[in-house]
């Protein structure tokens, strides 16, 4: 069945139909509308007795069963979740395999050798500075994602749960508080080499996780823009 | 297999030593013939879809349903409620990948096998073949022995 058999108005009606039947995400709508359009066009042409667009649509929809589009919506949500988790783990694992493992090793080596090169005071300065840079970088990534979100005009299942992902790294502020970072420069505040190693180790881990999550969000948005350009407005 | 056990344990016929194997086969065939075709094909849907994608390159949802209908001369009709969840599952597992293209006045999502998907298809075909041979041994024990 040729795609041009239904008019643009009828295609629009199909989009409205899917929305009415609880399909609110554009990426899933696109797939269902294409299927319905083909099936409806075939029904309208194949039947010996004339059949209207609406009747054909109702007959085709009845073929989806009593649950309608629900099983498809659920399966798509589960599939996106599964894909997202798989992709996040894959990206994270890259930082423990060559060549990206070099970055992890470099960070660990630098922080492991720092205590041999400077005093406790300067170790505190390094930790506070690195935490502040990490936090600032996280904020810029969140702003970038927010801007990307603003460009999206249609809801996409593919990107729906990815907006929170780069926000993970801001938790570094909680870790900083847990280690009483605000009191490190007070006279008499406890700060040992153990504190330095533990805090820097956690920060490196958080940083690597954040890099993976930011990479995941960027990849997902690139994929969404390539596959569904109509769901985004052009950046001005 | 509970349904087969249930079908076999109907207490209507006389269960003598002689006619028990025939009775079992008779009940089994009656049960299978009485089933909806879709139920019989249900477990085979994934190998069918994988094989179609392997043979035809890239396909979209509606074309898969039509291809199956065409090959089986209308005997088997894949429902949308079964097809799309399967396609989404295969996509999430990295067995198929998708591309979206403009087709006339709308967009169309195409599915293609990935490298892992091609290997999976091979394995699924072998599994299906083994299953069909087992089924054949049950339905035609004499033929298999010969």
JSON list of N, CA, C and O in Angstrom, two decimals, chain A residues 123-142:
[
{"chain": "A", "resi": 123, "resn": "UNK", "atom": "N", "xyz": [46.25, 20.12, 50.40]},
{"chain": "A", "resi": 123, "resn": "UNK", "atom": "CA", "xyz": [45.37, 19.00, 50.00]},
{"chain": "A", "resi": 123, "resn": "UNK", "atom": "C", "xyz": [43.90, 19.42, 50.14]},
{"chain": "A", "resi": 123, "resn": "UNK", "atom": "O", "xyz": [43.07, 19.10, 49.27]},
{"chain": "A", "resi": 124, "resn": "UNK", "atom": "N", "xyz": [43.62, 20.14, 51.22]},
{"chain": "A", "resi": 124, "resn": "UNK", "atom": "CA", "xyz": [42.25, 20.64, 51.44]},
{"chain": "A", "resi": 124, "resn": "UNK", "atom": "C", "xyz": [41.87, 21.60, 50.32]},
{"chain": "A", "resi": 124, "resn": "UNK", "atom": "O", "xyz": [40.76, 21.53, 49.77]},
{"chain": "A", "resi": 125, "resn": "UNK", "atom": "N", "xyz": [42.84, 22.48, 49.96]},
{"chain": "A", "resi": 125, "resn": "UNK", "atom": "CA", "xyz": [42.59, 23.46, 48.88]},
{"chain": "A", "resi": 125, "resn": "UNK", "atom": "C", "xyz": [42.28, 22.72, 47.57]},
{"chain": "A", "resi": 125, "resn": "UNK", "atom": "O", "xyz": [41.32, 23.06, 46.86]},
{"chain": "A", "resi": 126, "resn": "UNK", "atom": "N", "xyz": [43.07, 21.68, 47.27]},
{"chain": "A", "resi": 126, "resn": "UNK", "atom": "CA", "xyz": [42.86, 20.91, 46.03]},
{"chain": "A", "resi": 126, "resn": "UNK", "atom": "C", "xyz": [41.46, 20.28, 46.03]},
{"chain": "A", "resi": 126, "resn": "UNK", "atom": "O", "xyz": [40.73, 20.35, 45.04]},
{"chain": "A", "resi": 127, "resn": "UNK", "atom": "N", "xyz": [41.10, 19.66, 47.17]},
{"chain": "A", "resi": 127, "resn": "UNK", "atom": "CA", "xyz": [39.80, 18.98, 47.23]},
{"chain": "A", "resi": 127, "resn": "UNK", "atom": "C", "xyz": [38.65, 19.97, 47.05]},
{"chain": "A", "resi": 127, "resn": "UNK", "atom": "O", "xyz": [37.70, 19.70, 46.29]},
{"chain": "A", "resi": 128, "resn": "UNK", "atom": "N", "xyz": [38.73, 21.09, 47.73]},
{"chain": "A", "resi": 128, "resn": "UNK", "atom": "CA", "xyz": [37.65, 22.09, 47.63]},
{"chain": "A", "resi": 128, "resn": "UNK", "atom": "C", "xyz": [37.57, 22.64, 46.20]},
{"chain": "A", "resi": 128, "resn": "UNK", "atom": "O", "xyz": [36.48, 22.76, 45.63]},
{"chain": "A", "resi": 129, "resn": "UNK", "atom": "N", "xyz": [38.73, 22.93, 45.61]},
{"chain": "A", "resi": 129, "resn": "UNK", "atom": "CA", "xyz": [38.74, 23.48, 44.25]},
{"chain": "A", "resi": 129, "resn": "UNK", "atom": "C", "xyz": [38.17, 22.46, 43.25]},
{"chain": "A", "resi": 129, "resn": "UNK", "atom": "O", "xyz": [37.32, 22.81, 42.42]},
{"chain": "A", "resi": 130, "resn": "UNK", "atom": "N", "xyz": [38.63, 21.20, 43.38]},
{"chain": "A", "resi": 130, "resn": "UNK", "atom": "CA", "xyz": [38.14, 20.16, 42.46]},
{"chain": "A", "resi": 130, "resn": "UNK", "atom": "C", "xyz": [36.63, 19.96, 42.62]},
{"chain": "A", "resi": 130, "resn": "UNK", "atom": "O", "xyz": [35.91, 19.81, 41.63]},
{"chain": "A", "resi": 131, "resn": "UNK", "atom": "N", "xyz": [36.15, 19.97, 43.87]},
{"chain": "A", "resi": 131, "resn": "UNK", "atom": "CA", "xyz": [34.71, 19.80, 44.11]},
{"chain": "A", "resi": 131, "resn": "UNK", "atom": "C", "xyz": [33.93, 20.94, 43.48]},
{"chain": "A", "resi": 131, "resn": "UNK", "atom": "O", "xyz": [32.87, 20.73, 42.86]},
{"chain": "A", "resi": 132, "resn": "UNK", "atom": "N", "xyz": [34.46, 22.17, 43.63]},
{"chain": "A", "resi": 132, "resn": "UNK", "atom": "CA", "xyz": [33.77, 23.34, 43.07]},
{"chain": "A", "resi": 132, "resn": "UNK", "atom": "C", "xyz": [33.73, 23.27, 41.54]},
{"chain": "A", "resi": 132, "resn": "UNK", "atom": "O", "xyz": [32.69, 23.54, 40.93]},
{"chain": "A", "resi": 133, "resn": "UNK", "atom": "N", "xyz": [34.85, 22.84, 40.93]},
{"chain": "A", "resi": 133, "resn": "UNK", "atom": "CA", "xyz": [34.90, 22.73, 39.46]},
{"chain": "A", "resi": 133, "resn": "UNK", "atom": "C", "xyz": [33.92, 21.65, 38.99]},
{"chain": "A", "resi": 133, "resn": "UNK", "atom": "O", "xyz": [33.16, 21.85, 38.03]},
{"chain": "A", "resi": 134, "resn": "UNK", "atom": "N", "xyz": [33.92, 20.53, 39.70]},
{"chain": "A", "resi": 134, "resn": "UNK", "atom": "CA", "xyz": [33.01, 19.42, 39.37]},
{"chain": "A", "resi": 134, "resn": "UNK", "atom": "C", "xyz": [31.57, 19.90, 39.45]},
{"chain": "A", "resi": 134, "resn": "UNK", "atom": "O", "xyz": [30.76, 19.67, 38.54]},
{"chain": "A", "resi": 135, "resn": "UNK", "atom": "N", "xyz": [31.25, 20.60, 40.51]},
{"chain": "A", "resi": 135, "resn": "UNK", "atom": "CA", "xyz": [29.88, 21.09, 40.72]},
{"chain": "A", "resi": 135, "resn": "UNK", "atom": "C", "xyz": [29.49, 22.08, 39.62]},
{"chain": "A", "resi": 135, "resn": "UNK", "atom": "O", "xyz": [28.41, 22.00, 39.05]},
{"chain": "A", "resi": 136, "resn": "UNK", "atom": "N", "xyz": [30.41, 22.99, 39.29]},
{"chain": "A", "resi": 136, "resn": "UNK", "atom": "CA", "xyz": [30.13, 24.00, 38.25]},
{"chain": "A", "resi": 136, "resn": "UNK", "atom": "C", "xyz": [29.92, 23.32, 36.89]},
{"chain": "A", "resi": 136, "resn": "UNK", "atom": "O", "xyz": [29.02, 23.69, 36.13]},
{"chain": "A", "resi": 137, "resn": "UNK", "atom": "N", "xyz": [30.75, 22.32, 36.62]},
{"chain": "A", "resi": 137, "resn": "UNK", "atom": "CA", "xyz": [30.62, 21.58, 35.35]},
{"chain": "A", "resi": 137, "resn": "UNK", "atom": "C", "xyz": [29.25, 20.89, 35.27]},
{"chain": "A", "resi": 137, "resn": "UNK", "atom": "O", "xyz": [28.58, 20.91, 34.23]},
{"chain": "A", "resi": 138, "resn": "UNK", "atom": "N", "xyz": [28.82, 20.31, 36.40]},
{"chain": "A", "resi": 138, "resn": "UNK", "atom": "CA", "xyz": [27.51, 19.65, 36.45]},
{"chain": "A", "resi": 138, "resn": "UNK", "atom": "C", "xyz": [26.39, 20.64, 36.15]},
{"chain": "A", "resi": 138, "resn": "UNK", "atom": "O", "xyz": [25.46, 20.34, 35.42]},
{"chain": "A", "resi": 139, "resn": "UNK", "atom": "N", "xyz": [26.51, 21.83, 36.73]},
{"chain": "A", "resi": 139, "resn": "UNK", "atom": "CA", "xyz": [25.47, 22.85, 36.53]},
{"chain": "A", "resi": 139, "resn": "UNK", "atom": "C", "xyz": [25.41, 23.24, 35.04]},
{"chain": "A", "resi": 139, "resn": "UNK", "atom": "O", "xyz": [24.31, 23.34, 34.47]},
{"chain": "A", "resi": 140, "resn": "UNK", "atom": "N", "xyz": [26.57, 23.41, 34.40]},
{"chain": "A", "resi": 140, "resn": "UNK", "atom": "CA", "xyz": [26.56, 23.77, 32.98]},
{"chain": "A", "resi": 140, "resn": "UNK", "atom": "C", "xyz": [25.93, 22.65, 32.14]},
{"chain": "A", "resi": 140, "resn": "UNK", "atom": "O", "xyz": [25.20, 22.93, 31.19]},
{"chain": "A", "resi": 141, "resn": "UNK", "atom": "N", "xyz": [26.18, 21.39, 32.53]},
{"chain": "A", "resi": 141, "resn": "UNK", "atom": "CA", "xyz": [25.58, 20.27, 31.79]},
{"chain": "A", "resi": 141, "resn": "UNK", "atom": "C", "xyz": [24.07, 20.26, 31.97]},
{"chain": "A", "resi": 141, "resn": "UNK", "atom": "O", "xyz": [23.33, 20.00, 31.02]},
{"chain": "A", "resi": 142, "resn": "UNK", "atom": "N", "xyz": [23.62, 20.58, 33.18]},
{"chain": "A", "resi": 142, "resn": "UNK", "atom": "CA", "xyz": [22.17, 20.63, 33.44]},
{"chain": "A", "resi": 142, "resn": "UNK", "atom": "C", "xyz": [21.53, 21.73, 32.60]},
{"chain": "A", "resi": 142, "resn": "UNK", "atom": "O", "xyz": [20.46, 21.55, 32.02]}
]
